[in-house]
JSON list of C-alpha atoms in Angstrom, two decimals:
[
{"chain": "A", "resi": 171, "resn": "UNK", "atom": "CA", "xyz": [15.19, 176.80, 113.71]},
{"chain": "A", "resi": 172, "resn": "UNK", "atom": "CA", "xyz": [11.74, 175.31, 115.12]},
{"chain": "A", "resi": 173, "resn": "UNK", "atom": "CA", "xyz": [8.97, 176.85, 114.17]},
{"chain": "A", "resi": 174, "resn": "UNK", "atom": "CA", "xyz": [5.40, 175.90, 115.25]},
{"chain": "A", "resi": 175, "resn": "UNK", "atom": "CA", "xyz": [2.47, 176.42, 112.59]},
{"chain": "A", "resi": 176, "resn": "UNK", "atom": "CA", "xyz": [-0.17, 175.11, 113.96]},
{"chain": "A", "resi": 177, "resn": "UNK", "atom": "CA", "xyz": [-0.88, 173.82, 117.61]},
{"chain": "A", "resi": 178, "resn": "UNK", "atom": "CA", "xyz": [-0.48, 170.20, 116.59]},
{"chain": "A", "resi": 179, "resn": "UNK", "atom": "CA", "xyz": [2.11, 171.23, 113.83]},
{"chain": "A", "resi": 180, "resn": "UNK", "atom": "CA", "xyz": [5.78, 172.33, 113.94]},
{"chain": "A", "resi": 181, "resn": "UNK", "atom": "CA", "xyz": [8.12, 172.60, 111.05]},
{"chain": "A", "resi": 182, "resn": "UNK", "atom": "CA", "xyz": [12.24, 172.71, 111.64]},
{"chain": "A", "resi": 183, "resn": "UNK", "atom": "CA", "xyz": [13.88, 175.55, 109.05]},
{"chain": "A", "resi": 184, "resn": "UNK", "atom": "CA", "xyz": [17.33, 175.57, 107.86]},
{"chain": "A", "resi": 185, "resn": "UNK", "atom": "CA", "xyz": [18.82, 177.55, 105.55]},
{"chain": "A", "resi": 186, "resn": "UNK", "atom": "CA", "xyz": [21.29, 176.34, 103.00]},
{"chain": "A", "resi": 187, "resn": "UNK", "atom": "CA", "xyz": [23.14, 178.01, 100.20]},
{"chain": "A", "resi": 188, "resn": "UNK", "atom": "CA", "xyz": [20.19, 178.85, 97.92]},
{"chain": "A", "resi": 189, "resn": "UNK", "atom": "CA", "xyz": [17.49, 176.55, 99.40]},
{"chain": "A", "resi": 190, "resn": "UNK", "atom": "CA", "xyz": [16.00, 176.49, 102.55]},
{"chain": "A", "resi": 191, "resn": "UNK", "atom": "CA", "xyz": [15.35, 173.16, 104.46]},
{"chain": "A", "resi": 192, "resn": "UNK", "atom": "CA", "xyz": [12.04, 172.51, 106.26]},
{"chain": "A", "resi": 193, "resn": "UNK", "atom": "CA", "xyz": [11.14, 169.04, 107.74]},
{"chain": "A", "resi": 194, "resn": "UNK", "atom": "CA", "xyz": [7.71, 168.74, 108.86]},
{"chain": "A", "resi": 195, "resn": "UNK", "atom": "CA", "xyz": [6.98, 167.28, 112.07]},
{"chain": "A", "resi": 196, "resn": "UNK", "atom": "CA", "xyz": [2.81, 166.14, 112.08]},
{"chain": "A", "resi": 197, "resn": "UNK", "atom": "CA", "xyz": [0.76, 165.72, 115.41]},
{"chain": "A", "resi": 198, "resn": "UNK", "atom": "CA", "xyz": [0.73, 162.53, 117.13]},
{"chain": "A", "resi": 199, "resn": "UNK", "atom": "CA", "xyz": [-2.86, 162.62, 116.97]},
{"chain": "A", "resi": 200, "resn": "UNK", "atom": "CA", "xyz": [-3.87, 160.88, 113.59]},
{"chain": "A", "resi": 201, "resn": "UNK", "atom": "CA", "xyz": [-7.20, 162.95, 113.13]},
{"chain": "A", "resi": 202, "resn": "UNK", "atom": "CA", "xyz": [-5.84, 166.21, 113.98]},
{"chain": "A", "resi": 203, "resn": "UNK", "atom": "CA", "xyz": [-7.36, 169.18, 112.02]},
{"chain": "A", "resi": 204, "resn": "UNK", "atom": "CA", "xyz": [-6.37, 170.32, 108.11]},
{"chain": "A", "resi": 205, "resn": "UNK", "atom": "CA", "xyz": [-4.50, 173.33, 107.76]},
{"chain": "A", "resi": 206, "resn": "UNK", "atom": "CA", "xyz": [-2.83, 175.07, 104.89]},
{"chain": "A", "resi": 207, "resn": "UNK", "atom": "CA", "xyz": [0.30, 174.30, 105.01]},
{"chain": "A", "resi": 208, "resn": "UNK", "atom": "CA", "xyz": [1.12, 175.40, 101.90]},
{"chain": "A", "resi": 209, "resn": "UNK", "atom": "CA", "xyz": [0.48, 178.91, 102.89]},
{"chain": "A", "resi": 210, "resn": "UNK", "atom": "CA", "xyz": [2.75, 178.45, 105.73]},
{"chain": "A", "resi": 211, "resn": "UNK", "atom": "CA", "xyz": [5.80, 177.08, 104.12]},
{"chain": "A", "resi": 212, "resn": "UNK", "atom": "CA", "xyz": [5.33, 179.35, 101.54]},
{"chain": "A", "resi": 213, "resn": "UNK", "atom": "CA", "xyz": [5.64, 182.41, 104.04]},
{"chain": "A", "resi": 214, "resn": "UNK", "atom": "CA", "xyz": [8.69, 181.21, 105.16]},
{"chain": "A", "resi": 215, "resn": "UNK", "atom": "CA", "xyz": [10.02, 181.15, 101.67]},
{"chain": "A", "resi": 216, "resn": "UNK", "atom": "CA", "xyz": [8.78, 184.70, 101.30]},
{"chain": "A", "resi": 217, "resn": "UNK", "atom": "CA", "xyz": [10.80, 185.82, 104.32]},
{"chain": "A", "resi": 218, "resn": "UNK", "atom": "CA", "xyz": [14.09, 184.30, 103.49]},
{"chain": "A", "resi": 219, "resn": "UNK", "atom": "CA", "xyz": [13.75, 185.69, 99.85]},
{"chain": "A", "resi": 220, "resn": "UNK", "atom": "CA", "xyz": [14.65, 181.92, 98.51]},
{"chain": "A", "resi": 221, "resn": "UNK", "atom": "CA", "xyz": [12.30, 179.79, 95.66]},
{"chain": "A", "resi": 222, "resn": "UNK", "atom": "CA", "xyz": [14.26, 176.86, 96.34]},
{"chain": "A", "resi": 223, "resn": "UNK", "atom": "CA", "xyz": [12.55, 174.33, 98.65]},
{"chain": "A", "resi": 224, "resn": "UNK", "atom": "CA", "xyz": [13.74, 171.15, 99.85]},
{"chain": "A", "resi": 225, "resn": "UNK", "atom": "CA", "xyz": [10.42, 169.68, 102.06]},
{"chain": "A", "resi": 226, "resn": "UNK", "atom": "CA", "xyz": [12.10, 166.59, 104.42]},
{"chain": "A", "resi": 227, "resn": "UNK", "atom": "CA", "xyz": [9.23, 164.34, 105.43]},
{"chain": "A", "resi": 228, "resn": "UNK", "atom": "CA", "xyz": [10.65, 162.03, 107.23]},
{"chain": "A", "resi": 229, "resn": "UNK", "atom": "CA", "xyz": [8.44, 162.29, 110.10]},
{"chain": "A", "resi": 230, "resn": "UNK", "atom": "CA", "xyz": [5.38, 162.34, 108.38]},
{"chain": "A", "resi": 231, "resn": "UNK", "atom": "CA", "xyz": [4.14, 158.65, 108.25]},
{"chain": "A", "resi": 232, "resn": "UNK", "atom": "CA", "xyz": [1.86, 158.49, 105.05]},
{"chain": "A", "resi": 233, "resn": "UNK", "atom": "CA", "xyz": [0.93, 161.39, 103.15]},
{"chain": "A", "resi": 234, "resn": "UNK", "atom": "CA", "xyz": [-3.17, 161.78, 103.25]},
{"chain": "A", "resi": 235, "resn": "UNK", "atom": "CA", "xyz": [-5.18, 163.36, 100.60]},
{"chain": "A", "resi": 236, "resn": "UNK", "atom": "CA", "xyz": [-5.64, 166.38, 102.14]},
{"chain": "A", "resi": 237, "resn": "UNK", "atom": "CA", "xyz": [-1.88, 167.11, 102.36]},
{"chain": "A", "resi": 238, "resn": "UNK", "atom": "CA", "xyz": [-1.16, 165.80, 98.74]},
{"chain": "A", "resi": 239, "resn": "UNK", "atom": "CA", "xyz": [-3.89, 168.64, 98.15]},
{"chain": "A", "resi": 240, "resn": "UNK", "atom": "CA", "xyz": [-1.44, 171.38, 99.82]},
{"chain": "A", "resi": 241, "resn": "UNK", "atom": "CA", "xyz": [1.57, 169.95, 97.88]},
{"chain": "A", "resi": 242, "resn": "UNK", "atom": "CA", "xyz": [0.32, 170.46, 94.38]},
{"chain": "A", "resi": 243, "resn": "UNK", "atom": "CA", "xyz": [-0.96, 174.31, 95.63]},
{"chain": "A", "resi": 244, "resn": "UNK", "atom": "CA", "xyz": [2.75, 174.86, 97.23]},
{"chain": "A", "resi": 245, "resn": "UNK", "atom": "CA", "xyz": [4.23, 173.40, 94.32]},
{"chain": "A", "resi": 246, "resn": "UNK", "atom": "CA", "xyz": [2.48, 175.95, 92.23]},
{"chain": "A", "resi": 247, "resn": "UNK", "atom": "CA", "xyz": [3.19, 178.77, 93.65]},
{"chain": "A", "resi": 248, "resn": "UNK", "atom": "CA", "xyz": [6.86, 178.05, 93.66]},
{"chain": "A", "resi": 249, "resn": "UNK", "atom": "CA", "xyz": [7.18, 176.62, 90.25]},
{"chain": "A", "resi": 250, "resn": "UNK", "atom": "CA", "xyz": [5.13, 180.03, 89.36]},
{"chain": "A", "resi": 251, "resn": "UNK", "atom": "CA", "xyz": [7.83, 182.16, 90.77]},
{"chain": "A", "resi": 252, "resn": "UNK", "atom": "CA", "xyz": [10.35, 180.34, 89.57]},
{"chain": "A", "resi": 253, "resn": "UNK", "atom": "CA", "xyz": [11.46, 178.25, 91.69]},
{"chain": "A", "resi": 254, "resn": "UNK", "atom": "CA", "xyz": [12.02, 174.76, 92.96]},
{"chain": "A", "resi": 255, "resn": "UNK", "atom": "CA", "xyz": [10.49, 172.00, 95.31]},
{"chain": "A", "resi": 256, "resn": "UNK", "atom": "CA", "xyz": [11.76, 168.77, 96.02]},
{"chain": "A", "resi": 257, "resn": "UNK", "atom": "CA", "xyz": [10.76, 166.12, 98.34]},
{"chain": "A", "resi": 258, "resn": "UNK", "atom": "CA", "xyz": [12.61, 163.61, 100.67]},
{"chain": "A", "resi": 259, "resn": "UNK", "atom": "CA", "xyz": [12.65, 161.33, 103.15]},
{"chain": "A", "resi": 260, "resn": "UNK", "atom": "CA", "xyz": [9.14, 159.73, 101.57]},
{"chain": "A", "resi": 261, "resn": "UNK", "atom": "CA", "xyz": [7.58, 156.73, 103.29]},
{"chain": "A", "resi": 262, "resn": "UNK", "atom": "CA", "xyz": [6.92, 153.87, 100.62]},
{"chain": "A", "resi": 263, "resn": "UNK", "atom": "CA", "xyz": [3.13, 154.31, 101.64]},
{"chain": "A", "resi": 264, "resn": "UNK", "atom": "CA", "xyz": [3.29, 158.10, 100.65]},
{"chain": "A", "resi": 265, "resn": "UNK", "atom": "CA", "xyz": [4.93, 157.37, 97.37]},
{"chain": "A", "resi": 266, "resn": "UNK", "atom": "CA", "xyz": [2.43, 155.29, 96.53]},
{"chain": "A", "resi": 267, "resn": "UNK", "atom": "CA", "xyz": [0.20, 157.87, 97.29]},
{"chain": "A", "resi": 268, "resn": "UNK", "atom": "CA", "xyz": [1.71, 160.36, 94.70]},
{"chain": "A", "resi": 269, "resn": "UNK", "atom": "CA", "xyz": [2.07, 157.08, 92.23]},
{"chain": "A", "resi": 270, "resn": "UNK", "atom": "CA", "xyz": [-1.95, 156.35, 92.32]},
{"chain": "A", "resi": 271, "resn": "UNK", "atom": "CA", "xyz": [-2.95, 160.29, 92.24]},
{"chain": "A", "resi": 272, "resn": "UNK", "atom": "CA", "xyz": [0.21, 160.15, 88.98]},
{"chain": "A", "resi": 273, "resn": "UNK", "atom": "CA", "xyz": [2.24, 162.77, 91.36]},
{"chain": "A", "resi": 274, "resn": "UNK", "atom": "CA", "xyz": [5.50, 161.29, 91.37]},
{"chain": "A", "resi": 275, "resn": "UNK", "atom": "CA", "xyz": [6.80, 163.30, 88.11]},
{"chain": "A", "resi": 276, "resn": "UNK", "atom": "CA", "xyz": [6.04, 166.80, 89.62]},
{"chain": "A", "resi": 277, "resn": "UNK", "atom": "CA", "xyz": [7.46, 165.57, 93.17]},
{"chain": "A", "resi": 278, "resn": "UNK", "atom": "CA", "xyz": [10.41, 163.53, 92.37]},
{"chain": "A", "resi": 279, "resn": "UNK", "atom": "CA", "xyz": [11.93, 161.89, 95.75]},
{"chain": "A", "resi": 280, "resn": "UNK", "atom": "CA", "xyz": [15.02, 161.69, 96.74]},
{"chain": "A", "resi": 281, "resn": "UNK", "atom": "CA", "xyz": [17.08, 159.80, 99.39]},
{"chain": "A", "resi": 282, "resn": "UNK", "atom": "CA", "xyz": [18.00, 162.66, 101.34]},
{"chain": "A", "resi": 283, "resn": "UNK", "atom": "CA", "xyz": [18.47, 166.37, 101.61]},
{"chain": "A", "resi": 284, "resn": "UNK", "atom": "CA", "xyz": [21.76, 166.16, 99.76]},
{"chain": "A", "resi": 285, "resn": "UNK", "atom": "CA", "xyz": [20.47, 164.18, 96.89]},
{"chain": "A", "resi": 286, "resn": "UNK", "atom": "CA", "xyz": [17.16, 166.44, 96.72]},
{"chain": "A", "resi": 287, "resn": "UNK", "atom": "CA", "xyz": [19.89, 169.45, 96.01]},
{"chain": "A", "resi": 288, "resn": "UNK", "atom": "CA", "xyz": [22.03, 168.04, 93.41]},
{"chain": "A", "resi": 289, "resn": "UNK", "atom": "CA", "xyz": [18.19, 166.38, 91.68]},
{"chain": "A", "resi": 290, "resn": "UNK", "atom": "CA", "xyz": [20.35, 163.21, 91.13]},
{"chain": "A", "resi": 291, "resn": "UNK", "atom": "CA", "xyz": [18.52, 160.06, 90.69]},
{"chain": "A", "resi": 292, "resn": "UNK", "atom": "CA", "xyz": [15.43, 160.84, 91.85]},
{"chain": "A", "resi": 293, "resn": "UNK", "atom": "CA", "xyz": [13.52, 157.48, 93.71]},
{"chain": "A", "resi": 294, "resn": "UNK", "atom": "CA", "xyz": [10.66, 155.51, 91.39]},
{"chain": "A", "resi": 295, "resn": "UNK", "atom": "CA", "xyz": [7.83, 153.88, 92.87]},
{"chain": "A", "resi": 296, "resn": "UNK", "atom": "CA", "xyz": [7.87, 150.17, 93.14]}
]
């Protein structure tokens, strides 16, 4: 299901057994305004009565600082409710950004959706 988050952003939402899969689609304009990604995604989780999320970021070329802040907010909300947040499809630049912020342990990166659900062998930053 394709949902529009803001005029520039959209997300594809899929459900699996006990998991929600969200693929973020960023705007083509790299200078697009910031917006509350964490709040919008958390709202989708609440509607689905699910607290396990795989966030697919393969369409996001690099994580900007405000996006990392939104990931931290989302992580806090989900883990406070006893849920799980896993990332997959991170670009090398995004992995380096998380490592530079010392957040790679909080956001283990997986190669794909299947590995993220199974929790097997998260990739380590180089």
